[in-house]
PDB file of N, CA and C in Angstrom:
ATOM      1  N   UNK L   6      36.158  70.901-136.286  1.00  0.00           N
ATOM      2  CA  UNK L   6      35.107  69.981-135.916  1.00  0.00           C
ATOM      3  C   UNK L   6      34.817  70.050-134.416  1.00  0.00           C
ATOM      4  N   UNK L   7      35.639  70.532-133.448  1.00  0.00           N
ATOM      5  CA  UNK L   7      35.675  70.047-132.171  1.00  0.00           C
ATOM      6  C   UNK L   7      34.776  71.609-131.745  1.00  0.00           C
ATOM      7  N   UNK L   8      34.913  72.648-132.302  1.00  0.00           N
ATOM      8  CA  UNK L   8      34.670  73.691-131.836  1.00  0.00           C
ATOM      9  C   UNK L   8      32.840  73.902-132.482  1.00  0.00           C
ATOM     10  N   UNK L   9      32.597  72.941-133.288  1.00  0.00           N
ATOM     11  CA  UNK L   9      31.361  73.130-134.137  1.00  0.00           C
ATOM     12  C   UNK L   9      30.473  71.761-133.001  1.00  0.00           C
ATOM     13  N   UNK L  10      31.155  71.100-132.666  1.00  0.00           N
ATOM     14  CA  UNK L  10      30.982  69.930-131.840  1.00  0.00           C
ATOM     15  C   UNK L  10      30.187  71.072-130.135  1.00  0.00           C
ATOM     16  N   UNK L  11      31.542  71.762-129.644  1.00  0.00           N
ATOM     17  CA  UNK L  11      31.651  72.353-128.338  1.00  0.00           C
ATOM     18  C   UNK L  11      29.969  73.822-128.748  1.00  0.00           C
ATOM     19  N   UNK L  12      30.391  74.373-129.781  1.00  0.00           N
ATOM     20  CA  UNK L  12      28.875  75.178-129.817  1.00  0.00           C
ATOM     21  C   UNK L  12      27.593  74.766-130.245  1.00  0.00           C
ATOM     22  N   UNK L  13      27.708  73.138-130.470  1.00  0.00           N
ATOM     23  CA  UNK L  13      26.291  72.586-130.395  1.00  0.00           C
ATOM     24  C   UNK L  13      25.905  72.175-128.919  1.00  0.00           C
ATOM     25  N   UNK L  14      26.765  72.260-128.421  1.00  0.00           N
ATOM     26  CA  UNK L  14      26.594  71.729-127.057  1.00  0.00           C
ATOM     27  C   UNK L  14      25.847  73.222-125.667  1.00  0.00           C
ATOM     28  N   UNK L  15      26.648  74.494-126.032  1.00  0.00           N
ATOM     29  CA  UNK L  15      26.786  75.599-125.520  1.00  0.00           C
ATOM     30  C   UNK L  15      25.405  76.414-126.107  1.00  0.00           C
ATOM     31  N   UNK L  16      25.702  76.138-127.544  1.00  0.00           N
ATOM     32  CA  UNK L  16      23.937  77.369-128.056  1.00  0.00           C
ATOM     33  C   UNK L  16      22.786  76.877-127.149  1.00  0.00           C
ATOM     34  N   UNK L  17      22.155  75.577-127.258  1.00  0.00           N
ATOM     35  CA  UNK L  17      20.938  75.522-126.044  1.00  0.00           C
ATOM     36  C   UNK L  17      20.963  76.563-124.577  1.00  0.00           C
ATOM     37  N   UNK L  18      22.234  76.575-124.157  1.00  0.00           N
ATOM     38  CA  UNK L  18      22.320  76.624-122.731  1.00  0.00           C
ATOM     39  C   UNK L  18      22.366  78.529-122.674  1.00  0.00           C
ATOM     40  N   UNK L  19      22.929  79.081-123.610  1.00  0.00           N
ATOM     41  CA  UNK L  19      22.815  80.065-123.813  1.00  0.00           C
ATOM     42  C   UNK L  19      21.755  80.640-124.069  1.00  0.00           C
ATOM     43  N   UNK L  20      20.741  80.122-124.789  1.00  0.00           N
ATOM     44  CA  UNK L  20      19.368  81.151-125.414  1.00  0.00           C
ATOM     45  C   UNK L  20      18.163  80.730-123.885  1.00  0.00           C
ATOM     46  N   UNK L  21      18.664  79.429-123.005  1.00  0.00           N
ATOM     47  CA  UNK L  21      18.019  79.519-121.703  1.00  0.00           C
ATOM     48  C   UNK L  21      18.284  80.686-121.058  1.00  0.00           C
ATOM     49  N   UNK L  22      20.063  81.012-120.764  1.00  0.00           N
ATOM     50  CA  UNK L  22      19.987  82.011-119.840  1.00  0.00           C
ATOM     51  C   UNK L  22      19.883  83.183-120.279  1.00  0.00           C
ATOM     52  N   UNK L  23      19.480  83.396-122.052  1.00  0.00           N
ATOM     53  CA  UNK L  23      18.975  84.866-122.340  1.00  0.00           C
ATOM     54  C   UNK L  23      17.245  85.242-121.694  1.00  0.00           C
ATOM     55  N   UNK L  24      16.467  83.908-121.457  1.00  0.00           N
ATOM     56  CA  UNK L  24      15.127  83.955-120.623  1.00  0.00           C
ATOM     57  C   UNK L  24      15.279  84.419-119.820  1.00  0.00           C
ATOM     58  N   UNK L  25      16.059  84.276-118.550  1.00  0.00           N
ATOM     59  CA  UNK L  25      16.014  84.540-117.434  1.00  0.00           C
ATOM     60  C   UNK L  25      16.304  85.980-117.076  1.00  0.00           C
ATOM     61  N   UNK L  26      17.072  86.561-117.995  1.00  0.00           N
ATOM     62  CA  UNK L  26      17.379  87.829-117.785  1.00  0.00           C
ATOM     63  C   UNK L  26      16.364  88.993-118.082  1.00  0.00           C
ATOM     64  N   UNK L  27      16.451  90.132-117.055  1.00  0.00           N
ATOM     65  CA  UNK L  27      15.417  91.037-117.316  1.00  0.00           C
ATOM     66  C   UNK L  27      16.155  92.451-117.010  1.00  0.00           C
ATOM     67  N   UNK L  28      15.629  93.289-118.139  1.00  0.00           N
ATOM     68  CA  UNK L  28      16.001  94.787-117.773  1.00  0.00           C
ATOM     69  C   UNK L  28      15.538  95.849-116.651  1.00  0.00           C
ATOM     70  N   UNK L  29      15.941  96.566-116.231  1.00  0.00           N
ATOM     71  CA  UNK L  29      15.498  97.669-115.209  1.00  0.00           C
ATOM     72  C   UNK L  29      16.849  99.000-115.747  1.00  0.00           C
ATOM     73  N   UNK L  30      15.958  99.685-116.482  1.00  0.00           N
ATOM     74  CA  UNK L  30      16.839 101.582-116.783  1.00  0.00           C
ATOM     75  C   UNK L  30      16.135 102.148-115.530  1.00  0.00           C
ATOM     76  N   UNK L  31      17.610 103.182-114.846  1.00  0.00           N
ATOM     77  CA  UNK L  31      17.121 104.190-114.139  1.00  0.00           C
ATOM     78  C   UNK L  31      17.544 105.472-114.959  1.00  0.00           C
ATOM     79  N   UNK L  32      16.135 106.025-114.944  1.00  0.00           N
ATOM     80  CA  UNK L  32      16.263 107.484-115.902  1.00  0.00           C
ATOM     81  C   UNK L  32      15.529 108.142-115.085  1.00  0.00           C
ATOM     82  N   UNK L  33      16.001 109.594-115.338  1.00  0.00           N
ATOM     83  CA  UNK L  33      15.585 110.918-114.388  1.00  0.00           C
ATOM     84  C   UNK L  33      15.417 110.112-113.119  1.00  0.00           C
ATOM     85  N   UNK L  34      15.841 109.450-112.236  1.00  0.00           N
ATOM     86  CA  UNK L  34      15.537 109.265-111.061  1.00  0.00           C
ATOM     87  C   UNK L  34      14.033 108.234-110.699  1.00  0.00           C
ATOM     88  N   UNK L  35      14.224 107.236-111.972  1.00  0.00           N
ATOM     89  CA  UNK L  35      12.598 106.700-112.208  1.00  0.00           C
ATOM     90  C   UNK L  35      13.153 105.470-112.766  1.00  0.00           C
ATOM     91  N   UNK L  36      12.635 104.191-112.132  1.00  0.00           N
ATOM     92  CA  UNK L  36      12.925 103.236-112.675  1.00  0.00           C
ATOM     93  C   UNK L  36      12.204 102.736-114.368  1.00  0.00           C
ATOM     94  N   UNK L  37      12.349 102.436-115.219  1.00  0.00           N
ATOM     95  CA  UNK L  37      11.625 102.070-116.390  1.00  0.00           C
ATOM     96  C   UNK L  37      12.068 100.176-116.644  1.00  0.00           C
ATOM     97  N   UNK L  38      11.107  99.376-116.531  1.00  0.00           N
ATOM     98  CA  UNK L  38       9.691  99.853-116.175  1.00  0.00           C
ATOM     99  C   UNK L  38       9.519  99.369-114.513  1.00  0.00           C
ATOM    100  N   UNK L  39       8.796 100.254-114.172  1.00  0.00           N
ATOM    101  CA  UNK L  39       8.060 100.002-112.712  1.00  0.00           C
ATOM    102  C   UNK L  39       7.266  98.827-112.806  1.00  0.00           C
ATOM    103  N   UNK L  40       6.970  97.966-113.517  1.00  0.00           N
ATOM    104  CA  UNK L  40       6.848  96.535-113.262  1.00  0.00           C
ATOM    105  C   UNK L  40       7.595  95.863-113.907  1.00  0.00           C
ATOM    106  N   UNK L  41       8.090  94.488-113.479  1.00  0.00           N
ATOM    107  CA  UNK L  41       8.366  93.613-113.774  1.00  0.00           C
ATOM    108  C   UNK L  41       8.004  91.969-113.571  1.00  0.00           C
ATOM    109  N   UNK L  42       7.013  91.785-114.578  1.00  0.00           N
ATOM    110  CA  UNK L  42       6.537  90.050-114.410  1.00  0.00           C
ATOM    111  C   UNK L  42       7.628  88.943-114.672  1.00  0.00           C
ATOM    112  N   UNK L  43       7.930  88.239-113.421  1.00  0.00           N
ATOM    113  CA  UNK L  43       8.820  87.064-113.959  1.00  0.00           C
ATOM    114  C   UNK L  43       8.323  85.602-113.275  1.00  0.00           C
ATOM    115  N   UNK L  44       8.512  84.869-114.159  1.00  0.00           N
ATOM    116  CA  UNK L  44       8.126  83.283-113.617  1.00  0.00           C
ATOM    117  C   UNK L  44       8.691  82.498-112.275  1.00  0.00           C
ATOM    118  N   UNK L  45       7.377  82.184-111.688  1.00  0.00           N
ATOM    119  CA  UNK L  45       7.836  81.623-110.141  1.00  0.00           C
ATOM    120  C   UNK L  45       8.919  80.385-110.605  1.00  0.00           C
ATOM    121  N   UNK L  46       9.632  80.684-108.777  1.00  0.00           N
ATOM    122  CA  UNK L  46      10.525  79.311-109.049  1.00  0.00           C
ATOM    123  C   UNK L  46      11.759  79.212-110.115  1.00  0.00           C
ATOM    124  N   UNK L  47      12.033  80.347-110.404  1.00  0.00           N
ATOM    125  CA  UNK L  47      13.152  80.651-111.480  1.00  0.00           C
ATOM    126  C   UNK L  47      14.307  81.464-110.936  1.00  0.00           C
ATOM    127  N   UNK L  48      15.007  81.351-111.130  1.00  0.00           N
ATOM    128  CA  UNK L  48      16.528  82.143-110.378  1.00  0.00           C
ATOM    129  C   UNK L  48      16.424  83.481-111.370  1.00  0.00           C
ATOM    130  N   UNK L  49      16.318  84.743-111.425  1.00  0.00           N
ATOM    131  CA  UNK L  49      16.116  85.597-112.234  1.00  0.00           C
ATOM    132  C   UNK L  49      17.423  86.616-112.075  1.00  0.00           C
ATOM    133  N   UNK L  50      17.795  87.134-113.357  1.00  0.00           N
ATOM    134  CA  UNK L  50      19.134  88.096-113.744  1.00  0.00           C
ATOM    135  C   UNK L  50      18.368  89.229-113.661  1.00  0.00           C
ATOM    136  N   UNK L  51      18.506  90.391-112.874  1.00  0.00           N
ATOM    137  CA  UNK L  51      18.049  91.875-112.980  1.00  0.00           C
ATOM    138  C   UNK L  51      19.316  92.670-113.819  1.00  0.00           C
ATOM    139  N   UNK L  52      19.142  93.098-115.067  1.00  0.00           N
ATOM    140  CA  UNK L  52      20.108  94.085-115.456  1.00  0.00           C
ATOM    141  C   UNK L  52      19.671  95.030-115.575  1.00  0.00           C
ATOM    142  N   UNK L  53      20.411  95.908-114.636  1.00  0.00           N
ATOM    143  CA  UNK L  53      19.910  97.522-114.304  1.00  0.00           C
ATOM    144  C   UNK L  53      21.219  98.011-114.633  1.00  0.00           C
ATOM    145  N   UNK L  54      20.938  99.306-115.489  1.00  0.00           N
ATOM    146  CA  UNK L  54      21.310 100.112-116.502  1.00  0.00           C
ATOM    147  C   UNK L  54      20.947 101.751-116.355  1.00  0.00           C
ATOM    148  N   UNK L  55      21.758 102.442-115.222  1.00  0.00           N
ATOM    149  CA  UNK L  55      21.268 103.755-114.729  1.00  0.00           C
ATOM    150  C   UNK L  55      22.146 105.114-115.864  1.00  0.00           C
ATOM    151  N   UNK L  56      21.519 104.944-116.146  1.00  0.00           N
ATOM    152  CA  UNK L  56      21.528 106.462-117.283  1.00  0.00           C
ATOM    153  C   UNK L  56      21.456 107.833-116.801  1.00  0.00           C
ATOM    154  N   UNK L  57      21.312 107.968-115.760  1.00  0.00           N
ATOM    155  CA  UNK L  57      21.362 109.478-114.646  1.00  0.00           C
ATOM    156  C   UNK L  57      23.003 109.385-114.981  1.00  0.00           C
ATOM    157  N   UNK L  58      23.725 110.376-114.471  1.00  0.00           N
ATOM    158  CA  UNK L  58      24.871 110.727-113.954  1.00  0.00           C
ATOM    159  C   UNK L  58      25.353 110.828-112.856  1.00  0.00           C
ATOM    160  N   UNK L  59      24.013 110.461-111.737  1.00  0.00           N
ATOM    161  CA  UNK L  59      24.422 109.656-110.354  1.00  0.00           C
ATOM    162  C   UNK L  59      24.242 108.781-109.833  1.00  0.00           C
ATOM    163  N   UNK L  60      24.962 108.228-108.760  1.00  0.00           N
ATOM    164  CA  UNK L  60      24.580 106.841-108.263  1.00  0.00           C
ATOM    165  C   UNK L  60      23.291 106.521-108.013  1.00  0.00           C
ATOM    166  N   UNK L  61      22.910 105.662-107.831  1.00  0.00           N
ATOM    167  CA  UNK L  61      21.350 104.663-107.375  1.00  0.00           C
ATOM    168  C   UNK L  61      21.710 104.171-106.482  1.00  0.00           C
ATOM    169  N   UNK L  62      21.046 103.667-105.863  1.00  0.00           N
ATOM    170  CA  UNK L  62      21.063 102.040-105.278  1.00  0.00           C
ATOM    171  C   UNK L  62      19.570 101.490-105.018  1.00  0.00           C
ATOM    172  N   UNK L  63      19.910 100.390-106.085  1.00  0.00           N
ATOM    173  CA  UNK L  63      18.795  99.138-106.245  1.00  0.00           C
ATOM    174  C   UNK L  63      18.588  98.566-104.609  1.00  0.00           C
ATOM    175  N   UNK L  64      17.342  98.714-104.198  1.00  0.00           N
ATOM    176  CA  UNK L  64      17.353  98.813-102.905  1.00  0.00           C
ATOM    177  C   UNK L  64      15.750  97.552-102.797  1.00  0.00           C
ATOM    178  N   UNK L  65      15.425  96.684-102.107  1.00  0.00           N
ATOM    179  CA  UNK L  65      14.670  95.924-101.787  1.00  0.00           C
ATOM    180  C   UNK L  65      15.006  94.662-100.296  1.00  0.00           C
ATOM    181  N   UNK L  66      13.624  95.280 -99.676  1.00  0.00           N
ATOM    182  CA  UNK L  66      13.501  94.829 -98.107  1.00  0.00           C
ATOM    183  C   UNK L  66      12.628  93.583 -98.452  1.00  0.00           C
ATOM    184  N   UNK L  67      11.832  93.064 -99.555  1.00  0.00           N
ATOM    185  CA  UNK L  67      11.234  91.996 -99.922  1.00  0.00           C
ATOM    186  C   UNK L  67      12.125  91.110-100.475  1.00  0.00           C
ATOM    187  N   UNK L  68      13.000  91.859-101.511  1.00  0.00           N
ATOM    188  CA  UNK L  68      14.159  90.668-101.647  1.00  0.00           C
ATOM    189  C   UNK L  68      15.572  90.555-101.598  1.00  0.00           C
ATOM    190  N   UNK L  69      15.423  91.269-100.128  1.00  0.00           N
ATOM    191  CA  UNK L  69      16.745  90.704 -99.413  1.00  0.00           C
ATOM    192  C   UNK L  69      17.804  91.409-100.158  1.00  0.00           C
ATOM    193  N   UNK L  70      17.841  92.565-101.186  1.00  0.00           N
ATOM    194  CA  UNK L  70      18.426  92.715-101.910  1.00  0.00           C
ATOM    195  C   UNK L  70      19.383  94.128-101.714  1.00  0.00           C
ATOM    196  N   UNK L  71      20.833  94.808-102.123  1.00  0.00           N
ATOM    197  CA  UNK L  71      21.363  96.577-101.856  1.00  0.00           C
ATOM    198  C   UNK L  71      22.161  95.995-102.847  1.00  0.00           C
ATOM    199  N   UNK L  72      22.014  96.935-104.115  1.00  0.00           N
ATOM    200  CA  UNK L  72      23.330  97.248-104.774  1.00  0.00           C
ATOM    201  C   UNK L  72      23.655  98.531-105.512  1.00  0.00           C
ATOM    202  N   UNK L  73      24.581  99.132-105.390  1.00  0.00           N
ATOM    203  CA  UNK L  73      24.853 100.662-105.858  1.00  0.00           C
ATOM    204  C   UNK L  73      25.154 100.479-107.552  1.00  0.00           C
ATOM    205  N   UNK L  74      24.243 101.533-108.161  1.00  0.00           N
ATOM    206  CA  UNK L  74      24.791 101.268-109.455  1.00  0.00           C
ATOM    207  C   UNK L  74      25.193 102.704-109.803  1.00  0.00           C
ATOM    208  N   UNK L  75      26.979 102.565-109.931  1.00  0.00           N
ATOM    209  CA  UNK L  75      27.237 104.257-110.486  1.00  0.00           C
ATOM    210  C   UNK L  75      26.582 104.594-111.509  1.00  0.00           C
ATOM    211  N   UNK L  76      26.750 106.284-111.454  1.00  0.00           N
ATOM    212  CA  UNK L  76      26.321 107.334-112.584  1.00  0.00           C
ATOM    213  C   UNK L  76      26.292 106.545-114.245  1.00  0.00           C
ATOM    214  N   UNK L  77      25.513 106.288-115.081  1.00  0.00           N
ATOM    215  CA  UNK L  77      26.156 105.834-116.322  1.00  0.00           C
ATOM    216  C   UNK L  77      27.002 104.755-116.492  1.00  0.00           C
ATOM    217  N   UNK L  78      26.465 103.563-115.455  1.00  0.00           N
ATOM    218  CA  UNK L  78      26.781 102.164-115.574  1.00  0.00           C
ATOM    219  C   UNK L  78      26.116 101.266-115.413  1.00  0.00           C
ATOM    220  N   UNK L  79      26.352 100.168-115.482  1.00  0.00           N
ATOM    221  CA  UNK L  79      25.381  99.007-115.515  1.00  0.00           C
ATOM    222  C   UNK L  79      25.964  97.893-114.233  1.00  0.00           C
ATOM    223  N   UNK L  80      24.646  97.160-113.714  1.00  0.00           N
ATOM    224  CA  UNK L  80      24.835  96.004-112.754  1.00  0.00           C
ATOM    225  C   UNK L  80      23.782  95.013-112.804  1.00  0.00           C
ATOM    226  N   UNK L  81      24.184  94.137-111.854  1.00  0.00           N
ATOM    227  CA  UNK L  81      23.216  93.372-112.138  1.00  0.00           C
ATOM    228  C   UNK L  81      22.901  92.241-110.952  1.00  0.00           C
ATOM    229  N   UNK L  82      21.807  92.048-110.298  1.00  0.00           N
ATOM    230  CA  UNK L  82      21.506  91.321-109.294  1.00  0.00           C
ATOM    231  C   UNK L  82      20.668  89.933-109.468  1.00  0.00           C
ATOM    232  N   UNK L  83      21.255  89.082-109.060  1.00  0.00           N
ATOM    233  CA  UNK L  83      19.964  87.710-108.803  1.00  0.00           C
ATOM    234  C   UNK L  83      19.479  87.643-107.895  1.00  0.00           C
ATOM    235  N   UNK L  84      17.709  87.125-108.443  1.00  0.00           N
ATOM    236  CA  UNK L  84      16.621  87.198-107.429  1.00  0.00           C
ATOM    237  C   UNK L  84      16.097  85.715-107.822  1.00  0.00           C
ATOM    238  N   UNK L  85      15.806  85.382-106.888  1.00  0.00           N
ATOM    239  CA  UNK L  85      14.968  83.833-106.862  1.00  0.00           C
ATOM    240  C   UNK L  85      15.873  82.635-106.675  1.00  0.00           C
ATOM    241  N   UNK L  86      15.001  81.504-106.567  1.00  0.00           N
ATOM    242  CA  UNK L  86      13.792  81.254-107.130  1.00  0.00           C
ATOM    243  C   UNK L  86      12.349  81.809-106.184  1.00  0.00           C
ATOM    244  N   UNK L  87      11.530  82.540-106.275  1.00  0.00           N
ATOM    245  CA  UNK L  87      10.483  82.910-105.612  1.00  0.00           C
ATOM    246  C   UNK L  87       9.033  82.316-106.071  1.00  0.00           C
ATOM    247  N   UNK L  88       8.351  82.883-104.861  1.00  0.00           N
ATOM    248  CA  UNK L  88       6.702  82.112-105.138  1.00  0.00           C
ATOM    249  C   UNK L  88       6.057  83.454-105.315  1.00  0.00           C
ATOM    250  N   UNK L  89       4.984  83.187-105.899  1.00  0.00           N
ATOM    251  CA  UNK L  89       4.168  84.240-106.041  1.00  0.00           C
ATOM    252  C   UNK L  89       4.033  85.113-105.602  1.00  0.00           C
ATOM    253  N   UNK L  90       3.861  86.134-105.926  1.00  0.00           N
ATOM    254  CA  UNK L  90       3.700  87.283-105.268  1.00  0.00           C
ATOM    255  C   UNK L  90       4.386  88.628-105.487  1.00  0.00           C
ATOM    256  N   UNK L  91       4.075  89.654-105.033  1.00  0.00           N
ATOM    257  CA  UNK L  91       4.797  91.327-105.426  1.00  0.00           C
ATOM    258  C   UNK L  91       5.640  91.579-104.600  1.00  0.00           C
ATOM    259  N   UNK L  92       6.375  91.791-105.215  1.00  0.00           N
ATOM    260  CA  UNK L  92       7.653  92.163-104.543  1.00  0.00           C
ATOM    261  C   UNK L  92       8.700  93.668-104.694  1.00  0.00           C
ATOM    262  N   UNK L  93       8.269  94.749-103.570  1.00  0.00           N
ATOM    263  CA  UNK L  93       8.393  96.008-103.957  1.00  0.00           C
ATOM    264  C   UNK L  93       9.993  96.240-103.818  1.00  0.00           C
ATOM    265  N   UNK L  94      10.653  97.393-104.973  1.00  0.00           N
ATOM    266  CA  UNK L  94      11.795  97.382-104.730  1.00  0.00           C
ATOM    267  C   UNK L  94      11.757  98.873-104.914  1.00  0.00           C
ATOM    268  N   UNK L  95      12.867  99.659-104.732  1.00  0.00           N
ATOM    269  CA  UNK L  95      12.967 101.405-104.969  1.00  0.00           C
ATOM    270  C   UNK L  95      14.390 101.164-104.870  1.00  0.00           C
ATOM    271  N   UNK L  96      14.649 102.893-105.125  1.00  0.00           N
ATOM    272  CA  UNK L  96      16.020 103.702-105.513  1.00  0.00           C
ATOM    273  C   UNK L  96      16.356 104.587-104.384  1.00  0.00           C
ATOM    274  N   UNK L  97      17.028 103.613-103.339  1.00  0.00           N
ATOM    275  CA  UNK L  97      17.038 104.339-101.666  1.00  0.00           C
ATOM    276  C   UNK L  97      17.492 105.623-101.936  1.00  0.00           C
ATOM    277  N   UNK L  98      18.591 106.325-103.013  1.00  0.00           N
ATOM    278  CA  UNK L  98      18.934 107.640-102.969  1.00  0.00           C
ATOM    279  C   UNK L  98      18.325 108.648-103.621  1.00  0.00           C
ATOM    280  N   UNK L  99      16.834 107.965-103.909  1.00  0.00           N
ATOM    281  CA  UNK L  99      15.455 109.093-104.996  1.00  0.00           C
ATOM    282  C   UNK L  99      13.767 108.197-104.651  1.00  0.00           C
ATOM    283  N   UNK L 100      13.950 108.028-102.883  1.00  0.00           N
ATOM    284  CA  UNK L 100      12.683 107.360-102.552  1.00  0.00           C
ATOM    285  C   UNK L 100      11.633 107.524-102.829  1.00  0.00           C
ATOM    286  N   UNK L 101      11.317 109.110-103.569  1.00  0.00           N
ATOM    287  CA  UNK L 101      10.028 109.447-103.810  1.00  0.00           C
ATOM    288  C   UNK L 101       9.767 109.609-105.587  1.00  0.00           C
ATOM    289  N   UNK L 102      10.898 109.123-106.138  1.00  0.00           N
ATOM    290  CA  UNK L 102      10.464 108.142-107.922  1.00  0.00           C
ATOM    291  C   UNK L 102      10.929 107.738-107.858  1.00  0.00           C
ATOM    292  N   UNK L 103      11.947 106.765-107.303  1.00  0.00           N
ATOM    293  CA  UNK L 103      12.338 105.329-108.142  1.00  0.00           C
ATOM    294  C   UNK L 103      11.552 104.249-107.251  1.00  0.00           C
ATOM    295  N   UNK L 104      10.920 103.904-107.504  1.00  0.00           N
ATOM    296  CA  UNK L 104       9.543 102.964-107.181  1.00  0.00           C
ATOM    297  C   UNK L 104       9.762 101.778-108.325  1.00  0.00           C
ATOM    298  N   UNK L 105       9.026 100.536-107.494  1.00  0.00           N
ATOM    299  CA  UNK L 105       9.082  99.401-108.785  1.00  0.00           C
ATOM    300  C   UNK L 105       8.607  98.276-108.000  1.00  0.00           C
ATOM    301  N   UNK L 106       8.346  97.294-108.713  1.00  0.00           N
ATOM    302  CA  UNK L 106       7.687  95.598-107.961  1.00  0.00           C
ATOM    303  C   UNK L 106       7.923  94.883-109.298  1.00  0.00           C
ATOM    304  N   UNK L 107       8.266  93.576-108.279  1.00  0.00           N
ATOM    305  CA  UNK L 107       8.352  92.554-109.423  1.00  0.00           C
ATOM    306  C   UNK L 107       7.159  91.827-108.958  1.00  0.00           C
ATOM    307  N   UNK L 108       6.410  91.197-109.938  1.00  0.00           N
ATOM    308  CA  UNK L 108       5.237  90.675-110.199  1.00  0.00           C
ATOM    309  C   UNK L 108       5.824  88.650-110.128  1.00  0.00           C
ATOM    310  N   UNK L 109       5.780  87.798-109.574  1.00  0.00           N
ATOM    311  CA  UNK L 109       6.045  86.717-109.382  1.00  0.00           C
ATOM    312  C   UNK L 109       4.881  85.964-110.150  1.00  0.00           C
ATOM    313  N   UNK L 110       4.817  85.098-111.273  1.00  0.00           N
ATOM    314  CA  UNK L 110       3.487  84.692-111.045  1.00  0.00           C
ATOM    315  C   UNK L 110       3.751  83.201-111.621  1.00  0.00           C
TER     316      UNK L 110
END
């Protein structure tokens, strides 16, 4: 009873923070997808998921943001809460395709 009690309490709070979360794959040296729309004013989960066999790094001068994601692993960064607006991010170790913006709206 106590545990049917404790996951009526926990399921709400869980399918909130499945909203917030958003994907970013780096393949061939290319972010997928090069946009991303997320709702102003929201604390947002980036899960980036690099499928190359070399490092990245999730790289953004708009949001304050550096994180290395090894060859064939996954990470993951929080962004926000933000106001409107585009916000460009790239793949400092493949500057000329891994390109991307998040769309604030």
């Amino acid at each position: 009873m106590k545990y049917l009690l404790l996951l009526s309490i926990l399921l709400p709070f869980s399918s909130v923070a499945a909203e917030s979360d958003y994907v970013l794959v780096i393949r061939d040296h290319k972010f997928e997808p090069t946009e991303i729309k997320v709702p102003a004013g929201k604390k947002i989960k980036l899960q980036i998921h690099n499928k190359d066999s070399t490092p990245e790094e999730f790289h953004s001068d708009d949001l304050k943001r550096e994180k290395i994601i090894l060859g064939n692993k996954s990470a993951f960064v929080f962004i926000g809460p933000l106001t409107p607006g585009r916000y460009k991010f790239m793949g400092e170790f493949h500057e000329s395709t891994a390109q991307g913006v998040v769309v604030v709206e």
